[in-house]
Amino acid sequence: SSNEHKLNFRKSKEACLSYIQDALLQKQWKRAAEFLTCYVESLEKDYSREHIGPSEMIWRIGTEILWHHSQSSMKEFNCFIEQMKTLGVKRYLKVCLEHVFHLLCNGQIAEAYQNLSLAESWRFGEQTAIQDKEMKLIQAYRGLLDYYSWSKQKNILLEHGEDGFSDLAVEQEMHGYFRKAAVNLKEIIKIPGVWDVFVKCYVDLLEFYGDHNEARQVLNEYAYNSKFPANPNAHVYLYQFLKRQGESKKSLISALKILHDIVPSHELMIDFNTMLQKSKKRKKRRLGLEVIFTALDYAGWKENAKAWSCLARQVKQIVISEKHLDWIKQEWSSRKDWWPAFHFSRYLAKRNWQENKSLSYEKALVAGLLLGKDCKYFKYVSHQGCKAQLKRFRMLKKFMNRHNLVYLRISG
Amino acid sequence: RDFNERCAQCSEVNWGLTDGGGFYCRSCHNVIERTREVVNTDFITNSRVQTISKGSKKQEKNEGGCEWYICEGFQLVLKKQVEALEALGVHPQMKDEILCNFWRCYLQKSKQAYCKRPAAEAVKTLSVSESSTDVDSDPERPSLLHLLSLSESEGDLQTDCSSFASSVSKISESTSVYSGSVDGSLYLMKNQKEKLRMTMPMTLSFCYMALLWMREPITLSEFLRFVVEGHIPYLNIFQHFPEKMKLCGLDLKIFCVESWPVYEEVFNKMHELAAYLDLPRFPDITESCFLHPDMLCMKYLMEANLPDELHNWTCRVVKKIGIGEVDFLTLMPGNKSTRKVKYDVLAAAVIIVVLKLFFLLDDHYEWLLSEFAEERNKNNTEVCIFYSGSPYFEFKRWYEVVKHSLDMKQKKLDEERAKYLWRCEKPLFYSVKKKSKVLKRRQMVVNLQNQFGKLSGSVQRAKKPNPSSFQLSWSEESTDGSCFHGHSLKGVLQEKCGLLTAMNPDYWLCTVKLCNEKLCGHLAHYREVEFPQSYHFVLGLFSFLLRVQPSYIHDEVCMIEHKLFNKKLYKKLKYNTVLRK
């Protein structure tokens, strides 16, 4: 009808919001503030049917502006946030938490701790139960800050220890922080979620006080409990812990298995392959080959000399032993169409040679075995290497001459 | 002023108020004992205490307020609006005589329908109220009894109001719906079909109707623009209500607006109102009137930066289709057969038609003509300037200049619209319970406005600009050639049989067949994609100036075209949309 273009309160404020949005995206803080000033009267109107009400909008937009605006101070920011806390009781803890984050970003750790404690003691009828999750987070972060304090005390102690002093007071404080931190951190990691920071800190505490069992349990839960979201870091932490504990290769390998499944391009794949290569079990060695080939499928690994050296070593070893060439065949069959252009182009040969001779050596070895010594990559690098009279390249040439028909068997 | 009883002494109906609030006859200075009662409202702060009952339930609820009726509120609104108009230069006669009478007339018409009780029944109610002490009607209303005892005749306005008041109190007691005014709930509840219920947008219709009667030099679009710009109180007008008139609950629904009314709304309502009030034929709109298309065309041509020469042609079109006739232009309320004249839109449409006549506006021809003119102008600068006189009008340059200004203004307007502040200092609340919450919110809003206002940089809340009749202005002294008033139509005119006509032989109709306005509300249905860009641009220009939708102007253009090419249309076969003149 003709009234669609009528300008009313709601449309006016919608337009206002879109101007604010534009200004924010272009980092025009003054302009955003200008329009926000006009928007705030929305608070006086009932928006209960909207998904996001004006009070939340104002909180979020105002936070952005005050955080970035050149003329805004921390004092103003805090004042604003305190007002926002009173605006929406349903959001109270969330606002508190975000306020704490901002304080931490600004290095105001003590204020952040204060706010967390205050928030922890907040009670508001049934809202307390409804906002249970936020409360747990608040407790967790307080635990984190306690850990931080513990860590500081620990460092002081260690320093004094070196000097030969022993400071009982510091020690007591340290233990105090440990207790407070441990309680809260333990609680949060029970809930399924991604809690990397909390887990790490908690494990650190446990290790320091010698409770390795608990640490192991925690890490296992975190990595293997299916209720928790798949998290590569969980496996990394577990692996690192086991390594620190000096566990057997077997358990180390099993710790990295899932990591390989989730993130085949993870940097620990080198460690993984190294362990697998050396294993006595055939299956493990086979897996090792798969692991290293898969890792090198990723562009980020193209120039990783270490990875190439792993692959080179294993492929060379297989070729020399004349056993299990079919492994290489299997791995190569899905790659032979694109690896040559991806890794072994003439352009890359030139560049690798210029930038990293070791890299080019390892790659040349692999290329030679997989594609034959007449392939572009090997030819170029070998030629350059021999011209430069580098011993290992001469050795490489000789080696390749001996095994120059391997690639035929591999390509089938 | 609503007191219509004849003076005992001189039989005139010409009452005024003494300082003490008593009535006196202006003609013979007879003072009577009647004092102002609740219905009559020239609410000044020292209102009569006699009419305010102490200790009534309502009194306590209102916390020191008084009883007031919705129509009193509206009367106050109108008063403020017309005072603002006066400040803008409108003749005071409008307030004292014209609007006043219109309003009085409206009250009479609507009040009679309000009561729905024949006079006899009204008397019965009176006697009942007087004698009983335990009936539903609020016994603690001495003011009512006071009134009743004073009423002198049945058909008296006051009697109607008294019985009305008593009926109101009965109803509102039983339904207990909350409002600061006495009859807020009743006002909204009643079936308003027979009469025109007063609304805020309707106050603007009232004002405009009075302006039209007075033939003041202001168009409806201009008037509405002044309202939006804040020169005429509308939004938050309750701020001007005296302290004692407490506004809450349902009153808010009636008096608090959260949208700007559009031209169409105010226009249609005005005509409804004129008919409802049984007004006679309005004063004639003649050629010397501001609202006559010839005058308005001149104004809009200037504002649109078009050559003055075009004015001859707009006058010719006006004359040819008879829209300059007194009978066509003058409003005859209640006459359903004639199309209601929108003076401003009409003038704009005439200009558009003339532009189409000369430039065709088919996204092709106008640019050709422009190139031609450009060539001529270039050559002329090489020859002596004195010979050629004014330069040839170049459509292209005009388009660039006007578009640039228009875009800037539009952008500014869009930003202003996004920055409107709708609330004001005076708090509104639906019920007393919510009062503290509302006040707290208001305080927070003010705090936030201060905090972020400071961060807005040097941008100040611009002061209300002075109301101006022209939104776009072009300086004839400017040397950059951005003013086209003096330019000549030489390039688009030709001489035929001793007469000047347009060179353009073609014309395209906006629509071959007009819709039935009564059925679908429009004469045509405008869709931007179906028309040339140049046409859309020109529509857009006037749409901005008049603050109406382009389709609104498009309708008028269709109407004019059909009048202009009337004969040819009937002769035409179905295949043509392009006519040869």
Coordinates of C-alpha atoms in Angstrom, one line a residue, chain B residues 133-550:
Chain B
T133 CA -26.2 8.7 45.6
D134 CA -25.3 5.1 45.0
V135 CA -25.5 4.6 41.3
D136 CA -22.7 3.6 39.1
S137 CA -22.0 7.1 38.1
D138 CA -19.3 8.5 40.2
P139 CA -21.0 10.4 43.0
E140 CA -17.8 12.3 43.8
R141 CA -18.2 14.5 40.8
P142 CA -19.5 17.7 42.0
S143 CA -18.4 19.2 38.8
L144 CA -20.9 17.1 36.9
L145 CA -23.7 18.0 39.2
H146 CA -22.6 21.6 39.0
L147 CA -22.9 21.4 35.3
L148 CA -26.2 19.7 35.4
S149 CA -27.6 22.2 37.7
L150 CA -26.6 25.0 35.4
S151 CA -27.8 23.5 32.2
E152 CA -30.6 25.5 30.8
S153 CA -32.1 23.7 27.9
E154 CA -32.2 20.3 26.4
G155 CA -30.6 20.8 23.1
D156 CA -27.8 22.6 24.7
L157 CA -24.3 21.5 23.9
Q158 CA -23.5 21.5 27.5
T159 CA -26.3 19.1 28.3
D160 CA -25.1 16.8 25.6
C161 CA -21.7 16.9 27.1
S162 CA -22.9 16.3 30.6
S163 CA -24.8 13.2 29.7
F164 CA -21.9 12.2 27.7
A165 CA -19.7 12.7 30.6
S166 CA -21.9 10.7 32.9
S167 CA -22.2 7.9 30.4
V168 CA -18.4 7.9 30.1
S169 CA -17.9 7.7 33.8
K170 CA -20.2 4.7 33.9
I171 CA -18.4 2.9 31.2
S172 CA -15.0 3.7 32.3
E173 CA -15.7 2.6 35.8
S174 CA -16.9 -0.7 34.6
T175 CA -14.2 -1.4 32.1
S176 CA -11.5 0.3 34.2
V177 CA -9.2 1.0 31.3
Y178 CA -6.5 3.3 32.1
S179 CA -6.0 6.7 30.6
G180 CA -5.1 10.1 31.8
S181 CA -8.0 11.7 30.0
V182 CA -11.5 11.0 30.9
D183 CA -12.6 9.5 27.7
G184 CA -9.5 7.9 26.3
S185 CA -10.8 4.4 26.4
L186 CA -14.1 5.4 25.1
Y187 CA -12.5 7.3 22.3
L188 CA -10.7 4.3 21.0
M189 CA -13.4 1.8 21.7
K190 CA -16.4 3.3 20.0
N191 CA -17.3 2.4 16.5
Q192 CA -16.3 5.4 14.6
K193 CA -18.0 4.7 11.3
E194 CA -20.5 7.5 11.3
K195 CA -18.2 10.2 12.2
L196 CA -14.6 11.2 11.6
R197 CA -12.6 10.3 14.7
M198 CA -9.9 12.8 15.3
T199 CA -6.3 11.7 15.0
M200 CA -3.0 13.4 14.9
P201 CA -2.6 13.2 11.2
M202 CA -6.0 14.8 10.9
T203 CA -4.9 17.8 12.7
L204 CA -2.7 18.5 9.7
S205 CA -5.7 18.0 7.5
F206 CA -7.5 20.6 9.5
C207 CA -4.6 23.0 9.2
Y208 CA -4.3 22.5 5.5
M209 CA -7.9 22.9 5.0
A210 CA -7.8 26.3 6.7
L211 CA -4.7 27.2 4.7
L212 CA -6.6 26.3 1.5
W213 CA -9.6 28.3 2.5
M214 CA -7.4 31.3 3.1
R215 CA -5.6 30.6 -0.1
E216 CA -2.3 31.0 1.7
P217 CA 0.8 30.7 -0.6
I218 CA 1.8 27.3 0.7
T219 CA 1.3 24.0 -0.9
L220 CA 0.5 20.8 1.0
S221 CA 3.9 19.3 0.2
E222 CA 5.5 22.4 1.6
F223 CA 3.4 22.3 4.6
L224 CA 4.2 18.7 5.4
R225 CA 7.9 19.4 4.8
F226 CA 7.7 22.2 7.4
V227 CA 6.1 19.7 9.8
V228 CA 8.9 17.2 9.3
E229 CA 11.5 19.9 9.6
G230 CA 10.0 20.8 13.0
H231 CA 8.6 24.2 12.2
I232 CA 5.1 23.1 12.9
P233 CA 4.6 21.1 16.1
Y234 CA 3.5 17.5 15.5
L235 CA 5.8 15.0 17.0
N236 CA 5.8 15.0 20.8
I237 CA 3.3 17.8 20.8
F238 CA 2.1 16.7 24.2
Q239 CA 5.1 18.4 25.6
H240 CA 3.1 21.6 25.2
F241 CA 0.2 20.2 27.2
P242 CA 0.0 21.9 30.6
E243 CA 1.2 20.0 33.6
K244 CA -2.3 19.3 34.9
M245 CA -3.2 17.4 31.8
K246 CA -1.7 14.1 32.5
L247 CA -1.1 11.9 29.6
C248 CA -0.9 8.2 30.1
G249 CA -2.3 4.9 29.1
L250 CA -4.5 5.0 26.1
D251 CA -3.9 8.7 25.6
L252 CA -0.5 7.7 24.3
K253 CA -2.1 5.8 21.5
I254 CA -4.0 8.8 20.4
F255 CA -1.5 11.6 20.8
C256 CA 1.9 10.0 20.4
V257 CA 2.9 9.5 16.8
E258 CA 5.8 7.5 15.6
S259 CA 5.6 8.1 11.9
W260 CA 5.3 11.0 9.6
P261 CA 2.1 11.2 7.7
V262 CA 2.3 11.2 4.0
Y263 CA 0.8 13.5 1.5
E264 CA -1.8 11.1 0.3
E265 CA -3.1 10.5 3.8
V266 CA -3.4 14.1 4.8
F267 CA -4.9 15.1 1.4
N268 CA -7.6 12.4 1.4
K269 CA -8.5 13.0 5.0
M270 CA -8.9 16.7 4.3
H271 CA -11.4 16.1 1.6
E272 CA -13.3 13.7 3.8
L273 CA -13.3 16.3 6.5
A274 CA -14.6 19.0 4.2
A275 CA -17.4 16.9 3.1
Y276 CA -18.2 15.7 6.6
L277 CA -18.4 19.3 7.9
D278 CA -20.7 20.1 5.0
L279 CA -18.6 23.1 4.0
P280 CA -19.6 25.2 1.2
R281 CA -17.6 25.9 -1.9
F282 CA -14.1 27.1 -1.0
P283 CA -12.9 30.6 -2.0
D284 CA -12.0 30.7 -5.7
I285 CA -8.6 29.8 -6.9
T286 CA -7.9 32.3 -9.7
E287 CA -5.0 33.0 -11.9
S288 CA -3.5 35.3 -9.4
C289 CA -3.5 32.7 -6.7
F290 CA -0.3 31.1 -5.6
L291 CA -1.9 27.7 -6.0
H292 CA -2.8 28.3 -9.7
P293 CA -0.8 26.0 -11.9
D294 CA 0.7 28.9 -13.8
M295 CA 2.2 30.3 -10.6
L296 CA 3.3 27.0 -9.2
C297 CA 4.9 26.0 -12.6
M298 CA 6.9 29.1 -12.5
K299 CA 8.1 28.3 -9.0
Y300 CA 9.0 24.7 -9.8
L301 CA 10.7 25.6 -13.1
M302 CA 13.0 27.9 -11.1
E303 CA 13.6 25.3 -8.5
A304 CA 14.3 22.6 -11.1
N305 CA 16.8 24.9 -12.8
L306 CA 14.9 24.9 -16.1
P307 CA 14.7 27.7 -18.6
D308 CA 12.1 30.4 -17.9
E309 CA 11.0 30.1 -21.5
L310 CA 9.4 26.8 -20.6
H311 CA 6.8 28.8 -18.6
N312 CA 5.0 30.0 -21.8
W313 CA 4.6 26.4 -22.7
T314 CA 3.3 25.2 -19.3
C315 CA 0.8 28.0 -19.5
R316 CA -0.3 26.8 -22.9
V317 CA -0.8 23.3 -21.8
V318 CA -2.7 24.4 -18.7
K319 CA -5.0 26.5 -20.9
K320 CA -5.5 23.8 -23.5
I321 CA -6.7 21.1 -21.0
G322 CA -8.6 23.5 -18.9
I323 CA -6.9 22.9 -15.6
G324 CA -6.5 26.6 -15.0
E325 CA -10.2 27.2 -14.8
V326 CA -11.6 28.5 -11.6
D327 CA -14.2 25.7 -11.4
F328 CA -11.7 23.0 -11.9
L329 CA -9.3 24.4 -9.3
T330 CA -11.7 25.4 -6.5
L331 CA -12.6 22.8 -4.0
M332 CA -16.3 21.9 -3.8
P333 CA -16.6 19.6 -0.8
G334 CA -18.9 16.6 -1.2
N335 CA -18.7 16.7 -5.0
K336 CA -17.7 13.2 -5.7
S337 CA -17.6 13.4 -9.5
T338 CA -14.7 15.8 -9.8
R339 CA -11.2 14.7 -9.2
K340 CA -9.6 16.3 -6.2
V341 CA -6.9 18.7 -7.3
K342 CA -3.4 18.3 -5.9
Y343 CA -2.0 21.7 -6.8
D344 CA 1.6 21.0 -6.4
V345 CA 1.6 17.5 -8.0
L346 CA -0.4 18.9 -10.8
A347 CA 2.1 21.7 -11.6
A348 CA 5.0 19.2 -11.4
A349 CA 3.2 16.9 -13.8
V350 CA 2.5 19.8 -16.3
I351 CA 6.2 20.5 -16.3
I352 CA 7.0 16.9 -16.9
V353 CA 4.6 16.7 -19.8
V354 CA 6.1 19.9 -21.3
L355 CA 9.6 18.3 -21.0
K356 CA 8.3 15.3 -22.8
L357 CA 6.9 17.4 -25.5
F358 CA 10.2 19.1 -26.2
F359 CA 12.7 16.4 -25.3
L360 CA 10.7 13.3 -25.7
L361 CA 12.7 11.7 -22.8
D362 CA 13.1 8.3 -24.5
D363 CA 16.7 8.0 -23.4
H364 CA 17.7 8.9 -27.0
Y365 CA 16.3 12.0 -28.5
E366 CA 17.0 14.3 -25.6
W367 CA 20.7 13.5 -25.8
L368 CA 20.8 14.1 -29.5
L369 CA 19.2 17.4 -29.1
S370 CA 21.7 18.1 -26.4
E371 CA 24.6 17.3 -28.6
F372 CA 23.2 19.6 -31.2
A373 CA 22.8 22.4 -28.7
E374 CA 26.3 21.8 -27.4
E375 CA 27.7 22.3 -30.9
R376 CA 25.8 25.5 -31.4
N377 CA 27.0 26.8 -28.1
K378 CA 30.6 26.0 -28.9
N379 CA 30.3 27.8 -32.2
N380 CA 28.7 30.8 -30.7
T381 CA 31.5 31.4 -28.3
E382 CA 33.7 31.9 -31.3
V383 CA 31.3 34.4 -32.8
C384 CA 30.5 37.6 -31.0
I385 CA 28.6 36.8 -27.9
F386 CA 26.3 39.8 -28.2
Y387 CA 24.6 38.4 -31.2
S388 CA 23.5 35.1 -29.8
G389 CA 22.2 36.4 -26.5
S390 CA 21.5 33.5 -24.2
P391 CA 23.0 30.1 -24.7
Y392 CA 21.2 27.1 -26.1
F393 CA 19.8 24.9 -23.4
E394 CA 21.7 21.7 -23.2
F395 CA 19.8 18.8 -21.6
K396 CA 23.0 17.0 -20.9
R397 CA 24.6 19.7 -18.9
W398 CA 21.4 20.4 -17.1
Y399 CA 21.1 16.8 -16.2
E400 CA 24.6 16.7 -14.8
V401 CA 24.2 19.8 -12.7
V402 CA 20.9 19.0 -11.3
K403 CA 21.7 15.3 -10.7
H404 CA 24.8 16.3 -8.8
S405 CA 22.8 18.7 -6.5
L406 CA 19.9 16.3 -6.2
D407 CA 22.1 13.4 -5.2
M408 CA 23.8 15.5 -2.5
K409 CA 20.6 16.7 -1.1
Q410 CA 19.1 13.2 -1.2
K411 CA 22.1 11.8 0.6
K412 CA 21.8 14.4 3.3
L413 CA 18.1 13.8 3.6
D414 CA 18.6 10.1 4.0
E415 CA 21.1 10.7 6.8
E416 CA 18.8 13.1 8.5
R417 CA 16.0 10.6 8.4
A418 CA 18.3 8.0 10.0
K419 CA 19.2 10.5 12.7
Y420 CA 15.7 11.6 13.7
L421 CA 15.1 11.8 17.4
W422 CA 11.6 10.7 18.1
R423 CA 11.6 11.0 21.8
C424 CA 11.7 14.0 23.9
E425 CA 12.3 15.0 27.5
K426 CA 8.8 14.6 28.7
P427 CA 8.4 10.9 29.7
L428 CA 5.5 8.8 28.6
F429 CA 4.3 5.8 30.4
Y430 CA 1.4 3.5 30.1
S431 CA 0.8 3.2 33.7
V432 CA 2.1 4.6 37.0
K433 CA 3.7 1.3 37.8
K434 CA 6.0 1.7 34.9
K435 CA 6.8 5.2 35.6
S436 CA 10.0 4.6 37.5
K437 CA 11.3 2.2 34.9
V438 CA 10.6 4.7 32.1
L439 CA 12.4 7.4 33.9
K440 CA 15.4 5.3 34.5
R441 CA 15.5 4.3 30.9
R442 CA 15.2 7.9 29.9
Q443 CA 18.1 8.8 32.2
M444 CA 20.3 6.1 30.7
V445 CA 19.4 7.3 27.2
V446 CA 20.4 10.8 28.0
N447 CA 23.7 9.5 29.5
L448 CA 24.5 7.5 26.5
Q449 CA 23.6 10.4 24.2
N450 CA 26.0 12.6 26.1
Q451 CA 28.8 10.0 26.1
F452 CA 28.6 9.3 22.4
G453 CA 27.7 12.7 21.4
K454 CA 31.1 13.9 22.7
L455 CA 32.8 11.3 20.6
S456 CA 31.0 12.4 17.5
G457 CA 33.7 14.9 16.9
S458 CA 32.9 18.4 15.9
V459 CA 29.5 17.5 14.5
Q460 CA 26.9 19.5 16.3
R461 CA 23.2 18.9 16.3
A462 CA 22.5 21.4 13.6
K463 CA 20.0 24.0 14.6
K464 CA 16.7 23.9 12.9
P465 CA 17.3 25.6 9.6
N466 CA 15.0 28.5 8.8
P467 CA 12.0 27.3 6.8
S468 CA 12.6 28.0 3.2
S469 CA 10.3 27.7 0.3
F470 CA 13.0 26.6 -2.0
Q471 CA 15.1 23.5 -1.5
L472 CA 17.2 23.9 -4.5
S473 CA 18.5 27.2 -5.5
W474 CA 20.5 28.3 -8.5
S475 CA 22.4 31.5 -8.7
E476 CA 22.1 33.4 -11.9
E477 CA 25.2 35.3 -11.2
S478 CA 27.4 32.2 -11.0
T479 CA 29.9 32.1 -13.8
D480 CA 30.2 28.3 -14.1
G481 CA 27.1 28.1 -16.1
S482 CA 25.3 26.0 -13.6
C483 CA 22.1 28.1 -13.7
F484 CA 19.9 27.5 -16.6
H485 CA 17.1 29.9 -16.0
G486 CA 18.2 32.2 -18.7
H487 CA 18.9 29.6 -21.3
S488 CA 17.1 29.5 -24.5
L489 CA 14.9 26.9 -26.1
K490 CA 16.1 27.9 -29.5
G491 CA 17.5 24.5 -30.2
V492 CA 14.3 22.7 -29.7
L493 CA 11.8 25.1 -31.3
Q494 CA 10.9 25.5 -34.9
E495 CA 8.6 27.8 -36.8
K496 CA 5.7 26.3 -38.6
C497 CA 3.1 28.4 -40.3
G498 CA 4.2 31.4 -38.4
L499 CA 3.9 29.7 -35.0
L500 CA 6.5 28.3 -32.7
T501 CA 6.3 24.6 -31.9
A502 CA 8.5 21.9 -30.6
M503 CA 10.9 20.4 -33.1
N504 CA 10.2 17.0 -31.6
P505 CA 7.4 15.5 -33.6
D506 CA 6.8 12.5 -31.4
Y507 CA 5.3 11.8 -28.0
W508 CA 4.9 8.6 -26.0
L509 CA 2.1 8.1 -23.6
C510 CA 2.8 6.9 -20.1
T511 CA -0.2 4.7 -20.4
V512 CA -2.6 4.0 -23.1
K513 CA -5.5 3.3 -20.8
L514 CA -6.1 4.8 -17.4
C515 CA -7.1 2.6 -14.5
N516 CA -10.2 3.1 -12.6
E517 CA -9.0 5.1 -9.7
K518 CA -11.9 4.1 -7.5
L519 CA -11.1 0.4 -7.9
C520 CA -7.4 0.3 -7.4
G521 CA -6.6 3.7 -6.1
H522 CA -4.4 4.7 -9.0
L523 CA -4.7 5.9 -12.5
A524 CA -1.6 4.0 -13.5
H525 CA 0.9 1.7 -12.0
Y526 CA 4.4 3.0 -12.2
R527 CA 7.3 0.6 -12.4
E528 CA 10.7 2.1 -12.9
V529 CA 12.0 -0.6 -15.3
E530 CA 9.2 0.0 -17.7
F531 CA 10.1 3.6 -18.4
P532 CA 13.1 5.5 -19.8
Q533 CA 15.7 6.6 -17.4
S534 CA 15.3 10.2 -18.3
Y535 CA 11.7 10.1 -17.4
H536 CA 12.5 8.4 -14.2
F537 CA 15.0 11.0 -13.4
V538 CA 12.6 13.8 -13.9
L539 CA 10.0 12.1 -11.8
G540 CA 12.6 11.5 -9.2
L541 CA 13.5 15.2 -9.1
F542 CA 10.0 16.3 -8.4
S543 CA 9.4 13.4 -6.1
F544 CA 12.2 14.7 -4.0
L545 CA 11.0 18.3 -4.1
L546 CA 7.5 17.4 -3.1
R547 CA 8.4 14.5 -0.9
V548 CA 5.9 12.2 -2.6
Q549 CA 6.4 8.8 -4.3
P550 CA 7.2 9.0 -8.1

